[in-house]
Short mmCIF file of N, CA, C and O in Angstrom, two decimals:
data_model
loop_
_atom_site.label_atom_id
_atom_site.label_comp_id
_atom_site.label_asym_id
_atom_site.label_seq_id
_atom_site.Cartn_x
_atom_site.Cartn_y
_atom_site.Cartn_z
N MET A 1 103.01 122.57 177.59
CA MET A 1 102.67 121.21 177.23
C MET A 1 101.78 121.23 175.99
O MET A 1 100.81 121.98 175.93
N ALA A 2 102.13 120.44 175.02
CA ALA A 2 101.34 120.35 173.80
C ALA A 2 100.07 119.55 174.07
O ALA A 2 100.00 118.74 175.00
N LYS A 3 99.07 119.79 173.23
CA LYS A 3 97.83 119.02 173.38
C LYS A 3 98.12 117.55 173.12
O LYS A 3 98.92 117.21 172.24
N GLN A 4 97.47 116.72 173.88
CA GLN A 4 97.70 115.27 173.76
C GLN A 4 97.32 114.77 172.38
O GLN A 4 97.95 113.86 171.84
N ALA A 5 96.30 115.37 171.76
CA ALA A 5 95.87 114.95 170.43
C ALA A 5 96.97 115.17 169.40
O ALA A 5 97.16 114.35 168.49
N LEU A 6 97.70 116.27 169.52
CA LEU A 6 98.78 116.56 168.57
C LEU A 6 99.93 115.57 168.73
O LEU A 6 100.54 115.13 167.75
N ILE A 7 100.22 115.22 169.97
CA ILE A 7 101.28 114.24 170.23
C ILE A 7 100.88 112.89 169.68
O ILE A 7 101.68 112.18 169.04
N GLU A 8 99.62 112.50 169.90
CA GLU A 8 99.13 111.21 169.38
C GLU A 8 99.12 111.19 167.85
O GLU A 8 99.42 110.17 167.24
N ARG A 9 98.79 112.31 167.23
CA ARG A 9 98.79 112.39 165.78
C ARG A 9 100.21 112.16 165.24
O ARG A 9 100.41 111.49 164.23
N GLU A 10 101.18 112.73 165.93
CA GLU A 10 102.58 112.56 165.51
C GLU A 10 103.02 111.10 165.67
O GLU A 10 103.73 110.56 164.83
N LEU A 11 102.58 110.45 166.74
CA LEU A 11 102.91 109.04 166.93
C LEU A 11 102.26 108.17 165.86
O LEU A 11 102.85 107.20 165.38
N LYS A 12 101.04 108.54 165.47
CA LYS A 12 100.35 107.82 164.41
C LYS A 12 101.12 107.96 163.10
O LYS A 12 101.28 107.00 162.34
N ARG A 13 101.63 109.15 162.82
CA ARG A 13 102.45 109.37 161.62
C ARG A 13 103.71 108.52 161.67
O ARG A 13 104.12 107.96 160.65
N ASP A 14 104.33 108.44 162.83
CA ASP A 14 105.54 107.62 162.98
C ASP A 14 105.26 106.16 162.62
O ASP A 14 106.04 105.52 161.94
N ARG A 15 104.12 105.66 163.11
CA ARG A 15 103.77 104.27 162.82
C ARG A 15 103.49 104.06 161.33
O ARG A 15 103.91 103.06 160.74
N LEU A 16 102.81 105.01 160.70
CA LEU A 16 102.52 104.90 159.27
C LEU A 16 103.80 104.95 158.43
O LEU A 16 103.95 104.19 157.47
N VAL A 17 104.72 105.82 158.79
CA VAL A 17 105.98 105.92 158.05
C VAL A 17 106.75 104.60 158.17
O VAL A 17 107.29 104.10 157.19
N ALA A 18 106.77 104.03 159.37
CA ALA A 18 107.48 102.77 159.56
C ALA A 18 106.80 101.63 158.78
O ALA A 18 107.48 100.77 158.20
N LYS A 19 105.47 101.65 158.73
CA LYS A 19 104.74 100.60 158.04
C LYS A 19 105.00 100.61 156.54
O LYS A 19 105.16 99.56 155.92
N TYR A 20 105.03 101.79 155.94
CA TYR A 20 105.16 101.92 154.50
C TYR A 20 106.58 102.27 154.04
O TYR A 20 106.77 102.60 152.87
N ALA A 21 107.56 102.22 154.92
CA ALA A 21 108.91 102.65 154.58
C ALA A 21 109.51 101.85 153.42
O ALA A 21 110.08 102.42 152.48
N ALA A 22 109.37 100.53 153.46
CA ALA A 22 109.96 99.70 152.41
C ALA A 22 109.29 99.95 151.06
O ALA A 22 109.97 100.12 150.04
N LYS A 23 107.97 100.01 151.07
CA LYS A 23 107.23 100.24 149.82
C LYS A 23 107.53 101.62 149.26
O LYS A 23 107.71 101.80 148.06
N HIS A 24 107.60 102.62 150.13
CA HIS A 24 107.90 103.99 149.71
C HIS A 24 109.30 104.06 149.10
O HIS A 24 109.48 104.68 148.04
N ALA A 25 110.27 103.43 149.73
CA ALA A 25 111.64 103.45 149.21
C ALA A 25 111.72 102.75 147.86
O ALA A 25 112.43 103.21 146.94
N GLU A 26 111.02 101.63 147.74
CA GLU A 26 111.03 100.88 146.47
C GLU A 26 110.43 101.70 145.34
O GLU A 26 111.02 101.82 144.25
N LEU A 27 109.26 102.29 145.57
CA LEU A 27 108.61 103.09 144.54
C LEU A 27 109.42 104.34 144.21
O LEU A 27 109.51 104.74 143.05
N LYS A 28 110.02 104.92 145.21
CA LYS A 28 110.83 106.12 145.00
C LYS A 28 112.05 105.79 144.14
O LYS A 28 112.43 106.56 143.26
N ALA A 29 112.67 104.64 144.39
CA ALA A 29 113.83 104.22 143.61
C ALA A 29 113.45 103.99 142.15
O ALA A 29 114.18 104.37 141.23
N ILE A 30 112.29 103.39 141.92
CA ILE A 30 111.84 103.15 140.54
C ILE A 30 111.52 104.47 139.85
O ILE A 30 111.88 104.68 138.69
N ALA A 31 110.88 105.38 140.57
CA ALA A 31 110.46 106.65 139.97
C ALA A 31 111.64 107.53 139.59
O ALA A 31 111.55 108.32 138.66
N THR A 32 112.77 107.38 140.28
CA THR A 32 113.93 108.23 139.99
C THR A 32 114.97 107.52 139.14
O THR A 32 116.00 108.12 138.82
N ASP A 33 114.73 106.26 138.78
CA ASP A 33 115.69 105.50 137.97
C ASP A 33 115.47 105.80 136.49
O ASP A 33 114.46 105.41 135.90
N PHE A 34 116.42 106.50 135.88
CA PHE A 34 116.28 106.91 134.48
C PHE A 34 116.53 105.77 133.51
O PHE A 34 116.30 105.92 132.32
N LYS A 35 116.99 104.64 133.99
CA LYS A 35 117.20 103.48 133.11
C LYS A 35 115.90 102.75 132.82
O LYS A 35 115.82 101.96 131.90
N ARG A 36 114.87 103.02 133.61
CA ARG A 36 113.58 102.36 133.42
C ARG A 36 112.77 103.12 132.37
O ARG A 36 113.04 104.27 132.05
N SER A 37 111.74 102.45 131.86
CA SER A 37 110.89 103.08 130.84
C SER A 37 110.01 104.15 131.49
O SER A 37 109.78 104.16 132.70
N ASP A 38 109.50 105.02 130.65
CA ASP A 38 108.63 106.09 131.15
C ASP A 38 107.35 105.55 131.77
O ASP A 38 106.84 106.12 132.75
N GLU A 39 106.85 104.45 131.23
CA GLU A 39 105.62 103.87 131.76
C GLU A 39 105.84 103.33 133.17
O GLU A 39 104.99 103.49 134.06
N GLU A 40 106.98 102.66 133.37
CA GLU A 40 107.29 102.11 134.71
C GLU A 40 107.45 103.24 135.72
O GLU A 40 106.94 103.15 136.84
N ARG A 41 108.13 104.30 135.31
CA ARG A 41 108.35 105.43 136.22
C ARG A 41 107.03 106.13 136.54
O ARG A 41 106.79 106.52 137.69
N ALA A 42 106.17 106.26 135.56
CA ALA A 42 104.87 106.89 135.79
C ALA A 42 104.01 106.02 136.72
O ALA A 42 103.31 106.54 137.61
N ALA A 43 104.08 104.70 136.53
CA ALA A 43 103.32 103.80 137.41
C ALA A 43 103.84 103.89 138.85
O ALA A 43 103.05 103.84 139.80
N ALA A 44 105.14 104.04 139.00
CA ALA A 44 105.72 104.17 140.35
C ALA A 44 105.27 105.47 141.00
O ALA A 44 104.97 105.51 142.20
N ARG A 45 105.22 106.55 140.21
CA ARG A 45 104.75 107.83 140.76
C ARG A 45 103.28 107.74 141.18
O ARG A 45 102.90 108.28 142.23
N LEU A 46 102.48 107.05 140.39
CA LEU A 46 101.08 106.85 140.78
C LEU A 46 100.97 106.01 142.04
O LEU A 46 100.12 106.25 142.90
N GLY A 47 101.85 105.01 142.15
CA GLY A 47 101.87 104.19 143.36
C GLY A 47 102.23 105.01 144.59
O GLY A 47 101.66 104.82 145.67
N LEU A 48 103.16 105.94 144.43
CA LEU A 48 103.53 106.82 145.54
C LEU A 48 102.35 107.71 145.94
O LEU A 48 102.12 107.96 147.12
N GLN A 49 101.60 108.16 144.96
CA GLN A 49 100.45 109.02 145.25
C GLN A 49 99.33 108.26 145.94
O GLN A 49 98.55 108.85 146.69
N LYS A 50 99.27 106.96 145.71
CA LYS A 50 98.20 106.16 146.33
C LYS A 50 98.50 105.79 147.78
O LYS A 50 97.60 105.38 148.51
N LEU A 51 99.76 105.93 148.20
CA LEU A 51 100.09 105.67 149.60
C LEU A 51 99.41 106.73 150.47
O LEU A 51 99.13 107.84 150.01
N PRO A 52 99.15 106.41 151.73
CA PRO A 52 98.57 107.42 152.62
C PRO A 52 99.46 108.65 152.71
O PRO A 52 100.70 108.54 152.70
N ARG A 53 98.86 109.80 152.80
CA ARG A 53 99.61 111.06 152.82
C ARG A 53 100.56 111.12 154.01
O ARG A 53 101.68 111.58 153.90
N ASN A 54 100.12 110.64 155.15
CA ASN A 54 100.96 110.69 156.35
C ASN A 54 102.04 109.62 156.36
O ASN A 54 102.81 109.54 157.31
N ALA A 55 102.11 108.79 155.34
CA ALA A 55 103.17 107.79 155.25
C ALA A 55 104.45 108.39 154.68
O ALA A 55 105.48 107.72 154.65
N ASN A 56 104.38 109.63 154.24
CA ASN A 56 105.56 110.30 153.70
C ASN A 56 106.42 110.81 154.86
O ASN A 56 105.93 111.53 155.74
N PRO A 57 107.70 110.47 154.88
CA PRO A 57 108.55 110.87 156.01
C PRO A 57 108.70 112.38 156.19
O PRO A 57 108.99 112.85 157.28
N THR A 58 108.48 113.15 155.13
CA THR A 58 108.63 114.60 155.26
C THR A 58 107.52 115.24 156.08
O THR A 58 107.63 116.40 156.47
N ARG A 59 106.46 114.51 156.35
CA ARG A 59 105.37 115.07 157.14
C ARG A 59 105.59 114.89 158.65
O ARG A 59 104.79 115.38 159.45
N GLN A 60 106.67 114.20 159.02
CA GLN A 60 106.96 114.03 160.44
C GLN A 60 107.51 115.32 161.03
O GLN A 60 108.18 116.10 160.35
N ARG A 61 107.24 115.53 162.29
CA ARG A 61 107.69 116.73 162.98
C ARG A 61 108.43 116.30 164.24
O ARG A 61 107.96 115.47 165.00
N ASN A 62 109.61 116.89 164.46
CA ASN A 62 110.35 116.60 165.68
C ASN A 62 109.67 117.31 166.84
O ASN A 62 109.36 118.49 166.76
N ARG A 63 109.46 116.58 167.93
CA ARG A 63 108.83 117.15 169.12
C ARG A 63 109.66 116.82 170.35
O ARG A 63 110.35 115.82 170.39
N CYS A 64 109.55 117.67 171.35
CA CYS A 64 110.22 117.44 172.63
C CYS A 64 109.64 116.18 173.26
O CYS A 64 108.41 115.99 173.29
N ALA A 65 110.50 115.31 173.76
CA ALA A 65 110.05 114.05 174.34
C ALA A 65 109.28 114.27 175.65
O ALA A 65 108.44 113.45 176.02
N ILE A 66 109.54 115.37 176.33
CA ILE A 66 108.91 115.61 177.63
C ILE A 66 107.64 116.45 177.48
O ILE A 66 106.57 116.08 177.94
N THR A 67 107.76 117.60 176.80
CA THR A 67 106.64 118.53 176.72
C THR A 67 105.83 118.40 175.45
O THR A 67 104.68 118.83 175.40
N GLY A 68 106.40 117.86 174.38
CA GLY A 68 105.71 117.75 173.11
C GLY A 68 105.81 119.01 172.27
O GLY A 68 105.16 119.12 171.24
N ARG A 69 106.63 119.96 172.69
CA ARG A 69 106.78 121.22 171.96
C ARG A 69 107.37 120.95 170.57
O ARG A 69 108.38 120.27 170.45
N PRO A 70 106.74 121.49 169.49
CA PRO A 70 107.19 121.18 168.15
C PRO A 70 108.37 122.02 167.66
O PRO A 70 109.06 121.63 166.74
N ARG A 71 108.60 123.17 168.26
CA ARG A 71 109.66 124.05 167.78
C ARG A 71 110.78 124.14 168.80
O ARG A 71 110.56 123.98 170.00
N GLY A 72 111.96 124.42 168.30
CA GLY A 72 113.11 124.59 169.19
C GLY A 72 113.57 123.29 169.80
O GLY A 72 114.04 123.26 170.94
N THR A 73 113.47 122.19 169.05
CA THR A 73 113.93 120.91 169.58
C THR A 73 115.31 120.60 169.02
O THR A 73 115.60 120.87 167.85
N PHE A 74 116.14 120.04 169.85
CA PHE A 74 117.49 119.65 169.46
C PHE A 74 117.49 118.16 169.15
O PHE A 74 117.08 117.35 169.98
N ARG A 75 117.95 117.81 167.95
CA ARG A 75 117.95 116.41 167.53
C ARG A 75 118.83 115.55 168.43
O ARG A 75 118.51 114.41 168.71
N GLN A 76 119.94 116.12 168.86
CA GLN A 76 120.89 115.35 169.66
C GLN A 76 120.27 114.83 170.95
O GLN A 76 120.57 113.73 171.40
N PHE A 77 119.38 115.62 171.54
CA PHE A 77 118.79 115.25 172.81
C PHE A 77 117.33 114.82 172.69
O PHE A 77 116.81 114.14 173.57
N GLY A 78 116.65 115.26 171.64
CA GLY A 78 115.24 114.97 171.50
C GLY A 78 114.39 115.78 172.47
O GLY A 78 113.27 115.39 172.80
N LEU A 79 114.93 116.91 172.91
CA LEU A 79 114.25 117.76 173.88
C LEU A 79 114.14 119.18 173.34
O LEU A 79 114.93 119.61 172.50
N GLY A 80 113.17 119.92 173.87
CA GLY A 80 113.02 121.33 173.54
C GLY A 80 114.09 122.15 174.24
O GLY A 80 114.66 121.74 175.25
N ARG A 81 114.32 123.34 173.70
CA ARG A 81 115.39 124.19 174.23
C ARG A 81 115.17 124.57 175.69
O ARG A 81 116.12 124.62 176.48
N ALA A 82 113.93 124.80 176.09
CA ALA A 82 113.64 125.17 177.47
C ALA A 82 113.95 124.01 178.42
O ALA A 82 114.50 124.21 179.52
N LYS A 83 113.59 122.79 178.01
CA LYS A 83 113.85 121.62 178.86
C LYS A 83 115.35 121.32 178.93
O LYS A 83 115.85 120.88 179.97
N ILE A 84 116.06 121.52 177.83
CA ILE A 84 117.51 121.32 177.86
C ILE A 84 118.15 122.27 178.86
O ILE A 84 118.98 121.87 179.67
N ARG A 85 117.72 123.52 178.82
CA ARG A 85 118.26 124.52 179.73
C ARG A 85 117.96 124.16 181.19
O ARG A 85 118.83 124.20 182.06
N GLU A 86 116.73 123.77 181.42
CA GLU A 86 116.30 123.42 182.78
C GLU A 86 117.09 122.21 183.30
O GLU A 86 117.60 122.23 184.43
N LEU A 87 117.19 121.16 182.50
CA LEU A 87 117.90 119.95 182.94
C LEU A 87 119.40 120.17 183.05
O LEU A 87 120.06 119.59 183.91
N ALA A 88 119.95 121.03 182.18
CA ALA A 88 121.39 121.31 182.24
C ALA A 88 121.73 122.07 183.52
O ALA A 88 122.75 121.79 184.16
N PHE A 89 120.90 123.01 183.92
CA PHE A 89 121.14 123.76 185.15
C PHE A 89 121.03 122.87 186.38
O PHE A 89 121.71 123.07 187.38
N GLN A 90 120.19 121.83 186.30
CA GLN A 90 120.06 120.89 187.41
C GLN A 90 121.21 119.89 187.42
O GLN A 90 121.38 119.16 188.39
N GLY A 91 121.97 119.83 186.32
CA GLY A 91 123.08 118.89 186.23
C GLY A 91 122.67 117.51 185.78
O GLY A 91 123.40 116.53 185.99
N ASN A 92 121.52 117.38 185.14
CA ASN A 92 121.01 116.08 184.72
C ASN A 92 121.49 115.65 183.34
O ASN A 92 121.28 114.52 182.94
N ILE A 93 122.11 116.57 182.59
CA ILE A 93 122.65 116.23 181.28
C ILE A 93 124.16 116.27 181.40
O ILE A 93 124.75 117.34 181.59
N PRO A 94 124.84 115.13 181.28
CA PRO A 94 126.29 115.11 181.45
C PRO A 94 127.00 115.86 180.34
O PRO A 94 126.62 115.80 179.18
N GLY A 95 128.03 116.58 180.73
CA GLY A 95 128.87 117.28 179.74
C GLY A 95 128.40 118.67 179.38
O GLY A 95 129.06 119.35 178.62
N ILE A 96 127.28 119.08 179.91
CA ILE A 96 126.78 120.43 179.59
C ILE A 96 126.87 121.29 180.83
O ILE A 96 126.38 120.93 181.90
N THR A 97 127.52 122.44 180.67
CA THR A 97 127.63 123.40 181.76
C THR A 97 127.24 124.77 181.24
O THR A 97 127.26 125.02 180.02
N LYS A 98 126.95 125.67 182.14
CA LYS A 98 126.61 127.02 181.75
C LYS A 98 127.88 127.71 181.26
O LYS A 98 128.94 127.60 181.86
N ALA A 99 127.74 128.39 180.14
CA ALA A 99 128.90 129.07 179.56
C ALA A 99 129.29 130.27 180.40
O ALA A 99 128.45 131.03 180.87
N SER A 100 130.60 130.43 180.60
CA SER A 100 131.11 131.63 181.27
C SER A 100 132.53 131.87 180.78
O SER A 100 133.32 130.93 180.66
N TRP A 101 132.83 133.10 180.47
CA TRP A 101 134.17 133.41 179.98
C TRP A 101 134.59 134.79 180.41
O TRP A 101 133.92 135.56 180.92
#
């Protein structure tokens, strides 16, 4: 089980990314648009730098929904590999069976 503080920090990042998503996308589009003047693009880059650091989507980390484990998580399920294995053996995940050949 991950520390509760780490899980809460990740949730805080999620909220910040959602809050600034529109502004971040707008500034990013201006900064990468080569049809705009250099001054406009530079101002957009400065605007991006002034946003909170945790508002950048690349700082988000995928975590297991049950244990909070940061590594070995499968996007399809939102769970860590150990929990997927455990739930699959119990038959709680439809369509997944133990491999045998």
